[in-house]
mmCIF file of C-alpha atoms in Angstrom:
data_model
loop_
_atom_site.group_PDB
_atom_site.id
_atom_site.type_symbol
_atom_site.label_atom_id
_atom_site.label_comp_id
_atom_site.label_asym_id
_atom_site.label_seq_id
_atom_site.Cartn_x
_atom_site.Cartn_y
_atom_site.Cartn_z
ATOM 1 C CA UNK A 1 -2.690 -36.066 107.311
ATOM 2 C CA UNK A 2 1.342 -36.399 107.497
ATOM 3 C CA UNK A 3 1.629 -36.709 103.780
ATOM 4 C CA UNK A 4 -0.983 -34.323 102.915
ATOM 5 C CA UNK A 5 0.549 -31.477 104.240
ATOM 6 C CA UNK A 6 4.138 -32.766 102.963
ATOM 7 C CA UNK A 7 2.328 -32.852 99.357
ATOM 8 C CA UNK A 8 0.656 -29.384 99.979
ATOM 9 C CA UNK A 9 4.682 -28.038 101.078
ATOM 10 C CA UNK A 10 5.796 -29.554 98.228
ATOM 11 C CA UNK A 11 3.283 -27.927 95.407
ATOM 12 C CA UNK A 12 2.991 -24.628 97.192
ATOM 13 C CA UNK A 13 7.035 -24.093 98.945
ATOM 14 C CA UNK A 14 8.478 -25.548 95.654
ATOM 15 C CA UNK A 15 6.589 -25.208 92.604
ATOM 16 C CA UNK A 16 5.075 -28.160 91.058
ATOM 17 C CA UNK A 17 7.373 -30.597 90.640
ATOM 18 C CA UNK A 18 5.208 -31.976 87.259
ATOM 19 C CA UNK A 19 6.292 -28.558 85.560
ATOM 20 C CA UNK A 20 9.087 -27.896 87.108
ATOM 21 C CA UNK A 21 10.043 -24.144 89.178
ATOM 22 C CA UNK A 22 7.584 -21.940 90.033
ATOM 23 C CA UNK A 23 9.207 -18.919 88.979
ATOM 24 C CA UNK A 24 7.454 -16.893 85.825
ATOM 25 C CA UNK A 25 9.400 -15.666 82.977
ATOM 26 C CA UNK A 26 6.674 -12.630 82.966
ATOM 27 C CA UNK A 27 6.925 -12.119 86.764
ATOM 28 C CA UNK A 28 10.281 -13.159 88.093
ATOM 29 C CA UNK A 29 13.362 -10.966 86.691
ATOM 30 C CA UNK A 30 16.219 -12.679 85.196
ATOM 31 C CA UNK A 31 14.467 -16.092 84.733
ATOM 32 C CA UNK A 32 14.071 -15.643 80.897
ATOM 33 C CA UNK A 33 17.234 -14.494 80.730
ATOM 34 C CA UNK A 34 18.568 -16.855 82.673
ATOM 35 C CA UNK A 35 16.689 -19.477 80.526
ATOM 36 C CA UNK A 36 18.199 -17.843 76.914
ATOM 37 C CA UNK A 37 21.369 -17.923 78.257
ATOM 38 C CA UNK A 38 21.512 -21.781 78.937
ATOM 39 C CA UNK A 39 20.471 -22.156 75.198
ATOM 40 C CA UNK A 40 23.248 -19.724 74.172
ATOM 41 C CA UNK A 41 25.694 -21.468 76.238
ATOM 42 C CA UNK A 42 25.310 -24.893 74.258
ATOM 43 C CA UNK A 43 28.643 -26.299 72.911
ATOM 44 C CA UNK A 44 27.324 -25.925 68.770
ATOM 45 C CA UNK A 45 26.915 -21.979 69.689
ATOM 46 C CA UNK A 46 29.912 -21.138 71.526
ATOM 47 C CA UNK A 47 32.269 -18.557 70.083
ATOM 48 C CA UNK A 48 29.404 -18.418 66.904
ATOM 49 C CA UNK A 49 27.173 -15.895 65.588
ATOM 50 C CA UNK A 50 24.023 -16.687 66.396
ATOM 51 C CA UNK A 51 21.121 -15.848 64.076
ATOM 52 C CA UNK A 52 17.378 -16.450 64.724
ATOM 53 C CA UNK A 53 15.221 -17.184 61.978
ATOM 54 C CA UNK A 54 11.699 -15.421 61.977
ATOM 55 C CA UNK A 55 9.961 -15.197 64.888
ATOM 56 C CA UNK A 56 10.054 -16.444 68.523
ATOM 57 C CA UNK A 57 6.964 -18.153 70.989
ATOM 58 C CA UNK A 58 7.349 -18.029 74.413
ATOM 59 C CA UNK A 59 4.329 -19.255 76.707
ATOM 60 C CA UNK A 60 3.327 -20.284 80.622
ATOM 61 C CA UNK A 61 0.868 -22.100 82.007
ATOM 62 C CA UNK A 62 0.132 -23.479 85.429
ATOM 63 C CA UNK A 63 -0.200 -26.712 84.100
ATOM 64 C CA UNK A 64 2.415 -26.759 81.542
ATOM 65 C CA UNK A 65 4.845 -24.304 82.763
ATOM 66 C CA UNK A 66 6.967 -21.960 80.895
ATOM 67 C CA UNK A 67 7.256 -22.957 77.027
ATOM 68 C CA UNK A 68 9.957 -21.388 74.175
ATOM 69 C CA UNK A 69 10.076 -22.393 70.412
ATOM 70 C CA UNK A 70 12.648 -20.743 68.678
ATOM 71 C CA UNK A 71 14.516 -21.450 65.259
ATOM 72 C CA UNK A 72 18.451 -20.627 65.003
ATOM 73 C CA UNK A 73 19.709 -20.664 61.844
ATOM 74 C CA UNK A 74 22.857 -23.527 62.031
ATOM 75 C CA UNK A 75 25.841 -21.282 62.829
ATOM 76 C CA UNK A 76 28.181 -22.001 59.433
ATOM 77 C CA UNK A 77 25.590 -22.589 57.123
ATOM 78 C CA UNK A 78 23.136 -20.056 55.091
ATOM 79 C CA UNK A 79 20.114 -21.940 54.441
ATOM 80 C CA UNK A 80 19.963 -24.924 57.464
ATOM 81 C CA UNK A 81 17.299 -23.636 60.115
ATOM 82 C CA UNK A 82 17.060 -25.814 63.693
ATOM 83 C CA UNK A 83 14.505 -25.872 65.686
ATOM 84 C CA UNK A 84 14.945 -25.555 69.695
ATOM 85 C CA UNK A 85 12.268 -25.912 72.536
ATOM 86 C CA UNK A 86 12.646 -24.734 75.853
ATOM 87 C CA UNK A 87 9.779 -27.083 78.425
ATOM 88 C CA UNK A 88 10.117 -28.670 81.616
ATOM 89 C CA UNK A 89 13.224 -26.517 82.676
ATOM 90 C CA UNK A 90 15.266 -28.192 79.489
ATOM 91 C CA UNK A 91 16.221 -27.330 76.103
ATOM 92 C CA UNK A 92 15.937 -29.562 73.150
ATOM 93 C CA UNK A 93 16.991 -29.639 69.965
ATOM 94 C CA UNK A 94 18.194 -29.648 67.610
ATOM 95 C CA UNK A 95 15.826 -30.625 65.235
ATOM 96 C CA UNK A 96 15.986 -29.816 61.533
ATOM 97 C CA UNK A 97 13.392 -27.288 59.904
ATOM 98 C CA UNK A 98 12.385 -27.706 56.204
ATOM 99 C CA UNK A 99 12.509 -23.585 54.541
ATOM 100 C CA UNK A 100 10.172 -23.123 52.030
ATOM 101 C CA UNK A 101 9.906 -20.211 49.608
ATOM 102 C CA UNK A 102 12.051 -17.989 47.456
ATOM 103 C CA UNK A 103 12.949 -15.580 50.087
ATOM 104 C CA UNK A 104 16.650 -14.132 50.901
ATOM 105 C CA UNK A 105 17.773 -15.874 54.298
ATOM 106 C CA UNK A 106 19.689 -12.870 55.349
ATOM 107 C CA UNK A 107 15.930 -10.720 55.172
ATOM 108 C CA UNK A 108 14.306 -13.243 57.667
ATOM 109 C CA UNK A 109 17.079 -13.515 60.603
ATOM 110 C CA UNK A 110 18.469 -11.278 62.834
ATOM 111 C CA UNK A 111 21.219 -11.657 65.524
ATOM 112 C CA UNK A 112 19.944 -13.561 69.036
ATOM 113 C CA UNK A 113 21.092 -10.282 70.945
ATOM 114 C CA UNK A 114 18.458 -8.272 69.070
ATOM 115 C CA UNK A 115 15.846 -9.179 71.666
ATOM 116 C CA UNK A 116 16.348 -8.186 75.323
ATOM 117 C CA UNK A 117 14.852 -11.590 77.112
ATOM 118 C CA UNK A 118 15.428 -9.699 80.779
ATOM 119 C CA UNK A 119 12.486 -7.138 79.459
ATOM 120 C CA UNK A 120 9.930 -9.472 80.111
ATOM 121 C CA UNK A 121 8.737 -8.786 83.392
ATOM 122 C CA UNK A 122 8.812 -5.012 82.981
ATOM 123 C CA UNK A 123 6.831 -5.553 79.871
ATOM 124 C CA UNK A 124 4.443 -7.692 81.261
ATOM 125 C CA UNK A 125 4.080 -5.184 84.164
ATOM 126 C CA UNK A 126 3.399 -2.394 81.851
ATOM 127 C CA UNK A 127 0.337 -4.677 80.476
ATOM 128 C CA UNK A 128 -0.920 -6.340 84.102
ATOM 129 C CA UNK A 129 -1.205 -2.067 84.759
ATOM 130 C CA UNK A 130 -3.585 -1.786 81.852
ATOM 131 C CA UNK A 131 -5.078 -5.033 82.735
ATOM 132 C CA UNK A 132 -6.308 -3.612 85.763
ATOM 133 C CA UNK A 133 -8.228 -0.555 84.584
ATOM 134 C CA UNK A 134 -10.109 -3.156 82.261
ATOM 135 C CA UNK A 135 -13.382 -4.764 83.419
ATOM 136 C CA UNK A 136 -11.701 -8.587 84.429
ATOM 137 C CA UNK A 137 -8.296 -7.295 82.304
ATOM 138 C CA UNK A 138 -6.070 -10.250 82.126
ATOM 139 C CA UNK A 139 -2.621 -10.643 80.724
ATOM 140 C CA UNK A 140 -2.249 -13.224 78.737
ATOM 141 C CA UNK A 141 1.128 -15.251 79.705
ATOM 142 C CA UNK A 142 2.438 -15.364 75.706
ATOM 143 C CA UNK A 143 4.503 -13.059 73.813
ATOM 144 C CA UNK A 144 5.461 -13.338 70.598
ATOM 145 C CA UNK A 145 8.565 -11.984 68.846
ATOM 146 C CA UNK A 146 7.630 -11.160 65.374
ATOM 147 C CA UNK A 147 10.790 -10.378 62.983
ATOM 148 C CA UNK A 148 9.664 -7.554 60.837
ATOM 149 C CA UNK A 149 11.608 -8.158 57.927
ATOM 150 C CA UNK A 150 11.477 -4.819 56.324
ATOM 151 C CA UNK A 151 13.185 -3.192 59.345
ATOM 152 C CA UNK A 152 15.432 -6.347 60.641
ATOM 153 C CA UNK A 153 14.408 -5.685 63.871
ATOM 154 C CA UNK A 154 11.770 -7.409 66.321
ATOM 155 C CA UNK A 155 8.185 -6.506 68.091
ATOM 156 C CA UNK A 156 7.031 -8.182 70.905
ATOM 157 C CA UNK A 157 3.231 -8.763 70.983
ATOM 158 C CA UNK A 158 1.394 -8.996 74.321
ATOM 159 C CA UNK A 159 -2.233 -9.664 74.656
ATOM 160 C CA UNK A 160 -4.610 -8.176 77.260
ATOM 161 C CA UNK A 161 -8.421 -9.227 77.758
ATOM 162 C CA UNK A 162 -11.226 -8.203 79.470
ATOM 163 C CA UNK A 163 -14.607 -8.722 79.299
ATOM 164 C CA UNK A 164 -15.764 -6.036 77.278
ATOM 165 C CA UNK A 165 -12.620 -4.709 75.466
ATOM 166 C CA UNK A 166 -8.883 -6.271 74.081
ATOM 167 C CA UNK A 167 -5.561 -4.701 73.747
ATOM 168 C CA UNK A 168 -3.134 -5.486 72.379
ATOM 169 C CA UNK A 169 0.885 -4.211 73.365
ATOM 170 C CA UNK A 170 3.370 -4.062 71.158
ATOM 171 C CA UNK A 171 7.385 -3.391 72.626
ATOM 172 C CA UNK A 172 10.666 -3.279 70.489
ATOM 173 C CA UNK A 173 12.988 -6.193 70.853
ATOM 174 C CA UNK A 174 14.521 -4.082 73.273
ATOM 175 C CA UNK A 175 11.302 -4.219 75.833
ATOM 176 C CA UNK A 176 10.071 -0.488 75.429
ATOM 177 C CA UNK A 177 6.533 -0.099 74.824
ATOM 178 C CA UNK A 178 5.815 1.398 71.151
ATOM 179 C CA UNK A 179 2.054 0.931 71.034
ATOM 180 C CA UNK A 180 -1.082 0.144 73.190
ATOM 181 C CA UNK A 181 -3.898 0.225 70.918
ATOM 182 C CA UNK A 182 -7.405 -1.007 71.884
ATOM 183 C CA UNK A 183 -8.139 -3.956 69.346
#
């Protein structure tokens, strides 16, 4: 009984120690911010421009925990992408990315500033509100940053289910809502 009820402390008092914290990136303030920071902070970006190239994934799970995949393009170079991933409260990375295509680098990155990581919880909030005037509304934990190239600027994408209807949020990289449109 002793060591089921340290277990049980252990899962519920300090997050499951298999994934690591219990604290949300959607729910808890600061923690994605917190998070982007650390990857920031890493000796080959200090003092650098950082750029991000295309689009940015960031995911939670019980079971997994909270998940980022992002691609930095290498500070002094114009065409040599690295990929970094953010799971089990560590970064890794990098790891090279092979570009394909004829497009202009400079058209499909933007600076790592240009998204506002502390907006997550208020913009899952805004969603987990609409969630609950939907018949068994859920928020999906995953928002992606989409680069839209024509602008230079970024839109995050939230998903909300229910069992008769889907919306779908979309915020600037800033965190303010621009749309909620029934999909």
């Amino acid at each position: 009984l002793f060591i089921m009820t340290l277990v049980a402390v252990v899962f519920v008092g300090c997050g499951n120690p298999l994934t690591g914290s219990s604290k949300s990136v959607f729910t808890d303030p600061g923690v994605a911010a917190k998070i982007m920071a650390e990857l920031k902070d890493r000796s080959e970006f200090k003092g650098k421009d950082i750029k991000v190239f295309q689009n940015v994934v960031i995911m939670e799970s019980p079971d997994t925990g909270i998940f980022i995949d992002i691609n930095i393009l290498k500070p002094g170079t114009t065409d040599q992408v690295d990929n970094y991933k953010y799971r089990g409260n560590s970064w890794t990375g990098p790891t090279p990315v092979q570009i394909t295509g004829k497009g202009n680098m400079a058209d499909n990155v933007a600076p790592f500033d240009a998204i506002d990581y502390s907006k997550l919880p208020d913009m899952y909030k805004i969603c987990d509100e609409k969630a609950k005037t939907i018949e068994k509304g859920t928020v999906k934990r995953s928002l992606v940053y989409i680069l839209r190239i024509n602008s230079g600027t970024y839109e995050g994408i939230i998903s909300i289910k229910g069992a008769r209807e889907e919306h779908t949020a979309t915020f600037d990289g800033k965190g303010n809502l621009k749309s909620m449109k029934k999909d």
